[in-house]
Amino acid sequence: AQDLQKYTGIVEDCCCHYETVSLNEEVLHPQLQELVTMPFFRYFKVKLWCNCPFWPDDGMCKLRDCSVCECPESEFPEPFKSPFKCSLQSDNLVCQEGKPQATVDRTLDSKAFRGWIETDNPWTNDDETDNAEMTYVNLQLNPERYTGYAGPSARRIWDAIYSENCPNYSHGETLQEKNLLYKLISGLHSSISIHIAADYLLDETTNLWGQNIGLMHDRVLRYPDRVRNLYFTFLFVLRALRKASAYLEQAEYNTGNHAEDLKTQSLMRQLLCNPKLQAACPLSFDEAKLWQGQSGPELKQQFQKQFKHISALMDCVGCEKCRLWGKLQILGLGTALKILFSVDDQNHTPLQLQRNEVIALVNLLSRLSVSFKLVNEIGPSAEKLMGGQISAA
Ligand code: FAD
């Protein structure tokens, strides 16, 4: 515990760090890991082939692992299927290289989204109700990990995100609202870097994958603010999940597989109704206090515009798998923002979520939970190891 305290500097900021660590390790992490393997949560609808609106020459990554492996039709849960099935060759059932013509069922929505509304997320750039060119991806077949995507293309996206859309005002700027977007994106960036380092191609010739602790240390662990922002983003999304729990408890998790669907429903209830989650430590902020001052509405509008712009930048990510997870996680954050900031409790505007928003929210929380666990497990020992013995590849 002392190591962790020294190393992250988190504890002074948040009195409940240790409670959250144990809540994550004992409850959230195992439950979320199981939940995201269920049929309802493992298919994500995404527009992957899109033009980058900002730079015409968006780069490509170098590894096959960048390519998204789409869902063979035989894998779709029954209600996801279109009435117009095309015949499949057996070689369609292996990983595709992310070609637009790959076997993807794009006529699924009216059935697949039964019981769920069709609505656009006000925080993201893609129109979620526009089903043209949407692809269904099995997230379990496309884990977020090292892809080799780096260099100027990746760099200019992160640069554009930070410099144009969420500058860090922490030095001197006191308005909580102004720094919120920076903290959320920085926390997400930390999580992406941790997943890259946790599942890294250590040796290309032998195709050996494993943890690159040096990289994890260099990119995240040695920066207390990046660790803190990861923690903040995790709590933010958790807060949204808690706020939406009544809605999510009653939702239908229908994929046509009765046994699996019942299990999904039960796992969701276990997650949402867990007394430890209900009693979870004080929140890292109180959303009801935001956007209240005179400039509140204006700040909120600006925040929403900047977030949308970041969401649009995902179309410029020059590696399909990174784009997939970038879009999913930005939609997950957009969903958390919608739950926390677009639902007016006083005017009783009811919360309505689209199926894809729930899938994104839960998968994002699962990713953050894994990152948070890794930071707590590896962080303290990484610092000791970094006494010169290991370094990033
Ligand atoms: P980068 O991670 O590119 O960081 C750029 C700069 O941002 C750093 O120099 C630093 O100044 C700042 N910075 C870094 N971390 C933080 C933080 N947490 N908070 C604040 N500032 C920070 N690559 C993969 O291999 N797999 C993926 O799944 C993947 N997904 C991606 C998704 C998106 C949306 C993007 C834009 C890129 C993705 N990449 C992925 C690429 C990856 O994020 C890095 O850009 C790449 O590995 C090169 O890393 P880097 O060391 O140059 O630093």
Short mmCIF file of C-alpha atoms and ligand atoms in Angstrom, two decimals:
data_model
loop_
_atom_site.label_atom_id
_atom_site.label_comp_id
_atom_site.label_asym_id
_atom_site.label_seq_id
_atom_site.Cartn_x
_atom_site.Cartn_y
_atom_site.Cartn_z
CA ALA A 1 0.00 0.00 0.00
CA GLN A 2 2.82 2.38 0.84
CA ASP A 3 4.48 1.64 -2.47
CA LEU A 4 1.30 2.38 -4.32
CA GLN A 5 0.81 5.59 -2.41
CA LYS A 6 4.33 6.77 -3.09
CA TYR A 7 4.24 5.78 -6.68
CA THR A 8 0.92 7.14 -7.87
CA GLY A 9 0.33 10.02 -5.52
CA ILE A 10 -3.33 9.20 -5.88
CA VAL A 11 -4.16 8.59 -2.29
CA GLU A 12 -3.85 12.19 -1.19
CA ASP A 13 -6.39 13.12 -3.83
CA CYS A 14 -8.94 10.50 -3.16
CA CYS A 15 -9.70 9.16 0.26
CA CYS A 16 -11.28 6.05 -1.14
CA HIS A 17 -8.57 4.78 -3.42
CA TYR A 18 -8.12 1.49 -1.59
CA GLU A 19 -11.85 0.82 -1.47
CA THR A 20 -12.01 1.33 -5.21
CA VAL A 21 -9.02 -0.93 -5.77
CA SER A 22 -10.72 -3.74 -3.88
CA LEU A 23 -14.11 -2.99 -5.45
CA ASN A 24 -12.49 -3.32 -8.85
CA GLU A 25 -10.44 -6.40 -8.06
CA GLU A 26 -13.14 -8.33 -6.24
CA VAL A 27 -16.31 -7.22 -7.96
CA LEU A 28 -16.11 -5.09 -11.07
CA HIS A 29 -13.21 -6.66 -12.91
CA PRO A 30 -14.40 -10.29 -12.77
CA GLN A 31 -18.02 -9.35 -13.51
CA LEU A 32 -17.17 -7.07 -16.40
CA GLN A 33 -14.77 -9.59 -17.91
CA GLU A 34 -17.55 -12.15 -18.01
CA LEU A 35 -20.18 -9.68 -19.20
CA VAL A 36 -18.23 -8.55 -22.26
CA THR A 37 -17.97 -12.12 -23.52
CA MET A 38 -21.77 -12.47 -23.64
CA PRO A 39 -23.36 -12.27 -27.11
CA PHE A 40 -25.16 -9.03 -26.32
CA PHE A 41 -21.94 -7.23 -25.47
CA ARG A 42 -19.48 -8.76 -27.88
CA TYR A 43 -20.94 -7.40 -31.13
CA PHE A 44 -20.45 -3.75 -31.84
CA LYS A 45 -21.95 -1.78 -34.68
CA VAL A 46 -19.47 0.61 -36.21
CA LYS A 47 -18.83 2.64 -39.33
CA LEU A 48 -15.26 1.64 -40.11
CA TRP A 49 -14.79 2.78 -43.67
CA CYS A 50 -14.93 6.48 -43.64
CA ASN A 51 -13.01 9.40 -45.01
CA CYS A 52 -10.86 11.40 -42.71
CA PRO A 53 -12.37 14.89 -42.82
CA PHE A 54 -9.16 16.59 -41.71
CA TRP A 55 -6.21 15.10 -43.57
CA PRO A 56 -6.52 13.34 -46.92
CA ASP A 57 -3.43 11.16 -46.48
CA ASP A 58 -4.22 9.30 -43.28
CA GLY A 59 -1.56 6.69 -42.62
CA MET A 60 -1.69 2.94 -42.55
CA CYS A 61 -0.27 0.63 -39.98
CA LYS A 62 2.20 -2.07 -40.69
CA LEU A 63 0.87 -5.22 -39.07
CA ARG A 64 -1.86 -7.59 -40.05
CA ASP A 65 -3.06 -7.37 -36.45
CA CYS A 66 -4.33 -3.94 -37.30
CA SER A 67 -7.02 -5.48 -39.43
CA VAL A 68 -10.39 -6.03 -37.98
CA CYS A 69 -11.71 -9.53 -38.09
CA GLU A 70 -15.38 -9.23 -38.85
CA CYS A 71 -18.13 -11.47 -37.68
CA PRO A 72 -18.91 -14.38 -39.90
CA GLU A 73 -22.64 -14.44 -40.35
CA SER A 74 -22.95 -17.81 -38.68
CA GLU A 75 -21.82 -16.16 -35.50
CA PHE A 76 -24.53 -13.55 -35.22
CA PRO A 77 -27.17 -14.02 -32.60
CA GLU A 78 -30.45 -14.91 -34.31
CA PRO A 79 -32.21 -11.53 -33.93
CA PHE A 80 -29.20 -9.79 -35.49
CA LYS A 81 -29.68 -11.68 -38.75
CA SER A 82 -31.20 -10.22 -41.85
CA PRO A 83 -33.98 -11.98 -43.66
CA PHE A 84 -31.80 -11.84 -46.78
CA LYS A 85 -28.94 -14.17 -46.07
CA CYS A 86 -26.21 -14.49 -48.61
CA SER A 87 -24.47 -17.81 -48.95
CA LEU A 88 -21.08 -17.98 -47.31
CA GLN A 89 -17.98 -19.76 -48.45
CA SER A 90 -16.10 -21.47 -45.68
CA ASP A 91 -13.10 -19.22 -46.23
CA ASN A 92 -15.31 -16.27 -45.30
CA LEU A 93 -15.24 -17.60 -41.79
CA VAL A 94 -11.62 -16.71 -41.21
CA CYS A 95 -10.29 -13.30 -40.41
CA GLN A 96 -10.83 -10.75 -43.14
CA GLU A 97 -8.29 -8.06 -43.81
CA GLY A 98 -10.84 -5.38 -43.15
CA LYS A 99 -11.97 -5.02 -46.74
CA PRO A 100 -15.25 -3.22 -47.28
CA GLN A 101 -16.54 -6.14 -49.28
CA ALA A 102 -15.92 -8.61 -46.48
CA THR A 103 -18.86 -10.60 -45.27
CA VAL A 104 -20.81 -8.34 -43.02
CA ASP A 105 -24.49 -8.24 -42.45
CA ARG A 106 -25.54 -4.63 -42.77
CA THR A 107 -29.29 -5.07 -42.82
CA LEU A 108 -29.78 -6.13 -39.28
CA ASP A 109 -30.92 -3.19 -37.31
CA SER A 110 -34.67 -3.25 -37.18
CA LYS A 111 -34.54 -6.75 -35.73
CA ALA A 112 -31.31 -6.52 -33.86
CA PHE A 113 -32.33 -3.43 -31.97
CA ARG A 114 -35.73 -4.67 -30.97
CA GLY A 115 -36.75 -3.17 -27.66
CA TRP A 116 -34.13 -0.47 -27.96
CA ILE A 117 -34.58 2.97 -29.37
CA GLU A 118 -32.85 4.27 -32.49
CA THR A 119 -31.34 7.54 -31.48
CA ASP A 120 -28.32 9.60 -32.29
CA ASN A 121 -25.84 10.26 -29.52
CA PRO A 122 -25.62 14.06 -29.17
CA TRP A 123 -21.95 13.86 -28.13
CA THR A 124 -20.51 11.93 -31.06
CA ASN A 125 -19.92 12.75 -34.70
CA ASP A 126 -21.23 9.59 -36.36
CA ASP A 127 -24.96 9.44 -36.86
CA GLU A 128 -25.81 6.25 -35.01
CA THR A 129 -29.19 5.99 -36.69
CA ASP A 130 -27.63 5.90 -40.15
CA ASN A 131 -27.18 2.21 -40.75
CA ALA A 132 -25.62 2.46 -44.18
CA GLU A 133 -22.10 1.05 -44.22
CA MET A 134 -22.32 -0.10 -40.63
CA THR A 135 -20.35 -3.20 -39.78
CA TYR A 136 -20.84 -5.61 -36.91
CA VAL A 137 -17.59 -6.61 -35.27
CA ASN A 138 -16.98 -9.33 -32.74
CA LEU A 139 -14.91 -7.54 -30.13
CA GLN A 140 -13.69 -10.79 -28.64
CA LEU A 141 -11.97 -11.60 -31.93
CA ASN A 142 -10.43 -8.16 -32.14
CA PRO A 143 -8.80 -7.41 -28.80
CA GLU A 144 -7.38 -3.99 -28.16
CA ARG A 145 -3.61 -4.45 -28.20
CA TYR A 146 -0.37 -3.49 -29.89
CA THR A 147 -0.84 -3.04 -33.63
CA GLY A 148 2.30 -1.25 -34.70
CA TYR A 149 0.33 1.91 -35.46
CA ALA A 150 2.61 4.80 -34.58
CA GLY A 151 4.52 7.64 -36.17
CA PRO A 152 3.25 10.91 -37.64
CA SER A 153 -0.32 9.71 -38.31
CA ALA A 154 -0.95 8.60 -34.73
CA ARG A 155 0.98 11.56 -33.36
CA ARG A 156 -0.98 14.18 -35.25
CA ILE A 157 -4.26 12.73 -34.01
CA TRP A 158 -3.20 12.89 -30.38
CA ASP A 159 -1.71 16.35 -31.00
CA ALA A 160 -4.94 17.57 -32.59
CA ILE A 161 -6.95 16.13 -29.74
CA TYR A 162 -4.89 17.84 -27.07
CA SER A 163 -3.94 21.10 -28.70
CA GLU A 164 -7.19 22.00 -30.45
CA ASN A 165 -9.81 20.29 -28.38
CA CYS A 166 -8.79 19.74 -24.83
CA PRO A 167 -5.84 21.80 -23.68
CA ASN A 168 -4.64 21.09 -20.19
CA TYR A 169 -5.64 24.05 -18.06
CA SER A 170 -4.49 22.55 -14.80
CA HIS A 171 -1.83 25.18 -14.25
CA GLY A 172 -3.60 28.25 -13.02
CA GLU A 173 -7.03 27.53 -14.45
CA THR A 174 -9.49 26.69 -11.73
CA LEU A 175 -12.71 26.02 -13.61
CA GLN A 176 -13.47 22.35 -13.15
CA GLU A 177 -15.49 22.24 -16.36
CA LYS A 178 -12.56 23.40 -18.47
CA ASN A 179 -10.34 20.60 -17.33
CA LEU A 180 -12.89 17.83 -17.46
CA LEU A 181 -12.41 16.98 -21.11
CA TYR A 182 -8.62 16.92 -20.78
CA LYS A 183 -8.81 14.56 -17.80
CA LEU A 184 -11.24 12.22 -19.54
CA ILE A 185 -9.19 12.02 -22.74
CA SER A 186 -5.88 11.73 -20.93
CA GLY A 187 -7.36 8.91 -18.82
CA LEU A 188 -8.54 7.14 -21.96
CA HIS A 189 -5.14 7.67 -23.59
CA SER A 190 -3.47 6.10 -20.53
CA SER A 191 -5.78 3.13 -20.80
CA ILE A 192 -5.05 2.65 -24.52
CA SER A 193 -1.29 2.81 -23.81
CA ILE A 194 -1.64 0.27 -21.00
CA HIS A 195 -3.46 -2.14 -23.28
CA ILE A 196 -0.80 -1.73 -25.94
CA ALA A 197 1.92 -2.49 -23.40
CA ALA A 198 -0.02 -5.32 -21.75
CA ASP A 199 -0.45 -7.20 -25.02
CA TYR A 200 2.68 -6.36 -26.98
CA LEU A 201 4.49 -8.08 -29.83
CA LEU A 202 7.76 -8.77 -28.06
CA ASP A 203 9.42 -10.67 -30.87
CA GLU A 204 8.21 -10.30 -34.43
CA THR A 205 10.23 -13.24 -35.76
CA THR A 206 8.83 -15.74 -33.26
CA ASN A 207 5.49 -13.96 -32.95
CA LEU A 208 5.91 -13.80 -29.20
CA TRP A 209 3.31 -11.66 -27.41
CA GLY A 210 3.44 -10.55 -23.80
CA GLN A 211 3.70 -7.64 -21.40
CA ASN A 212 6.11 -4.82 -22.08
CA ILE A 213 6.47 -3.35 -18.62
CA GLY A 214 9.14 -0.88 -19.71
CA LEU A 215 6.74 0.61 -22.23
CA MET A 216 3.96 0.75 -19.66
CA HIS A 217 6.26 2.57 -17.30
CA ASP A 218 7.57 4.97 -19.95
CA ARG A 219 4.16 5.91 -21.29
CA VAL A 220 1.98 5.90 -18.21
CA LEU A 221 3.29 4.67 -14.87
CA ARG A 222 6.01 7.24 -14.45
CA TYR A 223 3.51 10.08 -14.89
CA PRO A 224 1.33 10.36 -11.75
CA ASP A 225 -1.07 12.70 -13.54
CA ARG A 226 -1.69 10.14 -16.32
CA VAL A 227 -2.39 7.46 -13.71
CA ARG A 228 -4.65 9.86 -11.84
CA ASN A 229 -6.53 10.71 -15.02
CA LEU A 230 -7.04 7.03 -15.76
CA TYR A 231 -8.50 6.65 -12.30
CA PHE A 232 -10.69 9.72 -12.87
CA THR A 233 -12.04 8.42 -16.19
CA PHE A 234 -12.74 5.04 -14.62
CA LEU A 235 -14.74 6.65 -11.78
CA PHE A 236 -16.53 8.94 -14.23
CA VAL A 237 -17.79 6.03 -16.33
CA LEU A 238 -18.64 4.07 -13.21
CA ARG A 239 -20.66 7.05 -11.98
CA ALA A 240 -22.59 7.07 -15.27
CA LEU A 241 -23.29 3.35 -14.97
CA ARG A 242 -24.60 3.84 -11.46
CA LYS A 243 -26.79 6.74 -12.54
CA ALA A 244 -28.28 4.68 -15.35
CA SER A 245 -28.70 1.56 -13.24
CA ALA A 246 -32.51 1.66 -12.99
CA TYR A 247 -32.74 1.88 -16.78
CA LEU A 248 -30.10 -0.76 -17.37
CA GLU A 249 -31.61 -3.17 -14.87
CA GLN A 250 -34.90 -3.21 -16.75
CA ALA A 251 -33.45 -3.27 -20.24
CA GLU A 252 -33.80 -6.33 -22.45
CA TYR A 253 -30.61 -8.09 -23.42
CA ASN A 254 -32.15 -10.08 -26.20
CA THR A 255 -30.01 -11.86 -28.76
CA GLY A 256 -32.27 -14.84 -29.35
CA ASN A 257 -30.25 -17.21 -27.20
CA HIS A 258 -32.52 -17.56 -24.20
CA ALA A 259 -30.02 -19.14 -21.83
CA GLU A 260 -27.25 -16.68 -22.69
CA ASP A 261 -29.65 -13.74 -22.51
CA LEU A 262 -30.88 -14.73 -19.08
CA LYS A 263 -27.28 -14.99 -17.96
CA THR A 264 -26.51 -11.54 -19.37
CA GLN A 265 -29.50 -10.07 -17.55
CA SER A 266 -28.46 -11.73 -14.34
CA LEU A 267 -24.84 -10.58 -14.69
CA MET A 268 -26.03 -7.03 -15.34
CA ARG A 269 -28.21 -7.13 -12.22
CA GLN A 270 -25.36 -8.51 -10.15
CA LEU A 271 -23.15 -5.71 -11.37
CA LEU A 272 -25.67 -2.91 -10.90
CA CYS A 273 -27.21 -4.06 -7.64
CA ASN A 274 -24.03 -4.98 -5.88
CA PRO A 275 -24.17 -3.24 -2.49
CA LYS A 276 -20.45 -2.53 -2.71
CA LEU A 277 -21.04 -0.60 -5.92
CA GLN A 278 -24.01 1.21 -4.42
CA ALA A 279 -21.90 2.21 -1.45
CA ALA A 280 -18.91 3.02 -3.62
CA CYS A 281 -16.71 5.76 -2.42
CA PRO A 282 -17.41 9.44 -2.88
CA LEU A 283 -17.42 10.54 -6.45
CA SER A 284 -14.48 12.30 -7.92
CA PHE A 285 -16.81 15.15 -8.81
CA ASP A 286 -20.46 16.06 -8.57
CA GLU A 287 -21.96 16.49 -12.02
CA ALA A 288 -24.91 18.43 -10.62
CA LYS A 289 -22.51 21.24 -9.71
CA LEU A 290 -21.16 21.59 -13.23
CA TRP A 291 -22.35 24.08 -15.84
CA GLN A 292 -24.11 26.13 -13.15
CA GLY A 293 -22.32 29.48 -13.31
CA GLN A 294 -23.18 32.32 -15.63
CA SER A 295 -21.02 30.95 -18.38
CA GLY A 296 -22.23 27.40 -17.68
CA PRO A 297 -24.41 26.85 -20.76
CA GLU A 298 -21.76 28.33 -23.03
CA LEU A 299 -19.03 26.17 -21.50
CA LYS A 300 -21.19 23.10 -21.89
CA GLN A 301 -21.85 23.88 -25.55
CA GLN A 302 -18.17 24.37 -26.18
CA PHE A 303 -17.35 21.14 -24.37
CA GLN A 304 -19.89 19.24 -26.47
CA LYS A 305 -18.50 20.74 -29.68
CA GLN A 306 -14.96 19.79 -28.73
CA PHE A 307 -15.96 16.25 -27.83
CA LYS A 308 -17.75 15.88 -31.18
CA HIS A 309 -14.63 17.08 -32.93
CA ILE A 310 -12.55 14.47 -31.10
CA SER A 311 -15.09 11.87 -32.13
CA ALA A 312 -14.73 13.00 -35.78
CA LEU A 313 -10.96 12.63 -35.50
CA MET A 314 -11.46 8.88 -34.98
CA ASP A 315 -12.16 8.65 -38.74
CA CYS A 316 -8.51 9.63 -39.29
CA VAL A 317 -7.06 6.81 -37.21
CA GLY A 318 -5.06 4.96 -39.85
CA CYS A 319 -5.38 1.47 -38.41
CA GLU A 320 -8.68 -0.34 -38.43
CA LYS A 321 -8.44 -2.06 -35.11
CA CYS A 322 -7.32 1.15 -33.40
CA ARG A 323 -10.18 2.97 -35.13
CA LEU A 324 -12.63 0.32 -33.94
CA TRP A 325 -11.56 0.66 -30.30
CA GLY A 326 -11.15 4.42 -30.61
CA LYS A 327 -14.72 4.74 -31.89
CA LEU A 328 -16.10 2.32 -29.34
CA GLN A 329 -14.43 4.04 -26.42
CA ILE A 330 -15.35 7.52 -27.59
CA LEU A 331 -18.97 6.37 -27.97
CA GLY A 332 -18.70 4.85 -24.49
CA LEU A 333 -17.49 8.18 -23.10
CA GLY A 334 -20.17 10.00 -25.13
CA THR A 335 -22.74 7.71 -23.54
CA ALA A 336 -21.41 8.46 -20.06
CA LEU A 337 -21.60 12.18 -20.89
CA LYS A 338 -25.14 11.77 -22.18
CA ILE A 339 -26.20 9.97 -18.99
CA LEU A 340 -24.56 12.52 -16.72
CA PHE A 341 -25.14 15.74 -18.61
CA SER A 342 -27.91 15.33 -21.17
CA VAL A 343 -30.57 13.99 -18.87
CA ASP A 344 -32.32 16.68 -16.95
CA ASP A 345 -33.41 15.24 -13.61
CA GLN A 346 -35.41 18.32 -12.70
CA ASN A 347 -37.43 18.31 -15.88
CA HIS A 348 -37.70 14.53 -15.71
CA THR A 349 -36.36 13.99 -19.20
CA PRO A 350 -36.30 10.21 -19.31
CA LEU A 351 -33.05 8.48 -20.13
CA GLN A 352 -33.10 6.55 -23.38
CA LEU A 353 -30.13 4.61 -24.61
CA GLN A 354 -29.42 2.88 -27.84
CA ARG A 355 -28.24 -0.70 -27.73
CA ASN A 356 -24.87 0.26 -29.20
CA GLU A 357 -24.41 2.93 -26.54
CA VAL A 358 -24.86 0.35 -23.79
CA ILE A 359 -22.44 -2.02 -25.52
CA ALA A 360 -19.88 0.79 -25.79
CA LEU A 361 -20.37 1.94 -22.19
CA VAL A 362 -19.91 -1.53 -20.70
CA ASN A 363 -16.95 -2.40 -22.93
CA LEU A 364 -15.28 0.91 -22.13
CA LEU A 365 -15.74 0.32 -18.42
CA SER A 366 -14.32 -3.15 -18.82
CA ARG A 367 -11.23 -1.77 -20.61
CA LEU A 368 -10.72 0.88 -17.93
CA SER A 369 -11.18 -1.70 -15.20
CA VAL A 370 -8.47 -3.90 -16.73
CA SER A 371 -6.12 -0.91 -17.01
CA PHE A 372 -6.82 0.15 -13.45
CA LYS A 373 -6.09 -3.37 -12.21
CA LEU A 374 -2.85 -3.56 -14.20
CA VAL A 375 -1.69 -0.20 -12.87
CA ASN A 376 -2.29 -1.33 -9.32
CA GLU A 377 -0.61 -4.68 -9.84
CA ILE A 378 2.35 -3.67 -11.95
CA GLY A 379 2.85 -0.05 -10.94
CA PRO A 380 4.66 -0.48 -7.64
CA SER A 381 6.97 -3.23 -8.87
CA ALA A 382 7.61 -1.49 -12.19
CA GLU A 383 9.16 1.43 -10.42
CA LYS A 384 11.56 -0.87 -8.58
CA LEU A 385 12.35 -2.77 -11.75
CA MET A 386 12.98 0.46 -13.56
CA GLY A 387 16.08 0.91 -11.46
CA GLY A 388 17.83 0.36 -14.77
CA GLN A 389 16.92 -3.25 -15.32
CA ILE A 390 14.18 -2.89 -17.88
CA SER A 391 13.48 -0.40 -20.57
CA ALA A 392 10.90 0.03 -23.28
CA ALA A 393 11.39 -1.92 -26.46
P1 FAD B 1 1.54 8.56 -27.93
O1 FAD B 1 0.75 7.58 -27.13
O2 FAD B 1 1.22 8.68 -29.39
O3 FAD B 1 1.37 9.98 -27.24
C1 FAD B 1 1.61 11.21 -27.95
C2 FAD B 1 1.92 12.30 -26.94
O4 FAD B 1 0.78 12.53 -26.12
C3 FAD B 1 3.04 11.92 -25.94
O5 FAD B 1 4.28 12.23 -26.45
C4 FAD B 1 2.68 12.77 -24.73
O6 FAD B 1 3.14 14.09 -24.89
C5 FAD B 1 1.17 12.79 -24.77
N1 FAD B 1 0.56 11.78 -23.90
C6 FAD B 1 0.78 10.44 -23.90
N2 FAD B 1 -0.02 9.82 -23.02
C7 FAD B 1 -0.75 10.80 -22.43
C8 FAD B 1 -1.74 10.79 -21.42
N3 FAD B 1 -2.19 9.66 -20.86
N4 FAD B 1 -2.27 11.97 -21.04
C9 FAD B 1 -1.85 13.13 -21.60
N5 FAD B 1 -0.93 13.19 -22.56
C10 FAD B 1 -0.38 12.04 -22.98
N6 FAD B 1 -1.73 1.69 -31.12
C11 FAD B 1 -1.79 0.37 -30.91
O7 FAD B 1 -0.76 -0.31 -31.01
N7 FAD B 1 -2.98 -0.26 -30.58
C12 FAD B 1 -4.15 0.43 -30.45
O8 FAD B 1 -5.20 -0.15 -30.18
C13 FAD B 1 -4.11 1.85 -30.67
N8 FAD B 1 -5.23 2.59 -30.59
C14 FAD B 1 -5.17 3.93 -30.85
C15 FAD B 1 -6.35 4.68 -30.81
C16 FAD B 1 -6.30 6.04 -31.13
C17 FAD B 1 -7.59 6.84 -31.08
C18 FAD B 1 -5.07 6.65 -31.50
C19 FAD B 1 -5.03 8.12 -31.87
C20 FAD B 1 -3.91 5.91 -31.52
C21 FAD B 1 -3.95 4.56 -31.20
N9 FAD B 1 -2.77 3.79 -31.22
C22 FAD B 1 -2.85 2.44 -31.01
C23 FAD B 1 -1.46 4.42 -31.36
C24 FAD B 1 -0.87 4.73 -29.95
O9 FAD B 1 -1.83 5.41 -29.15
C25 FAD B 1 0.37 5.61 -30.00
O10 FAD B 1 0.08 6.78 -30.71
C26 FAD B 1 1.57 4.94 -30.62
O11 FAD B 1 1.83 3.73 -29.96
C27 FAD B 1 2.84 5.83 -30.54
O12 FAD B 1 3.09 6.15 -29.18
P2 FAD B 1 4.03 7.35 -28.67
O13 FAD B 1 5.02 6.81 -27.75
O14 FAD B 1 4.50 8.14 -29.83
O15 FAD B 1 3.06 8.27 -27.76
#
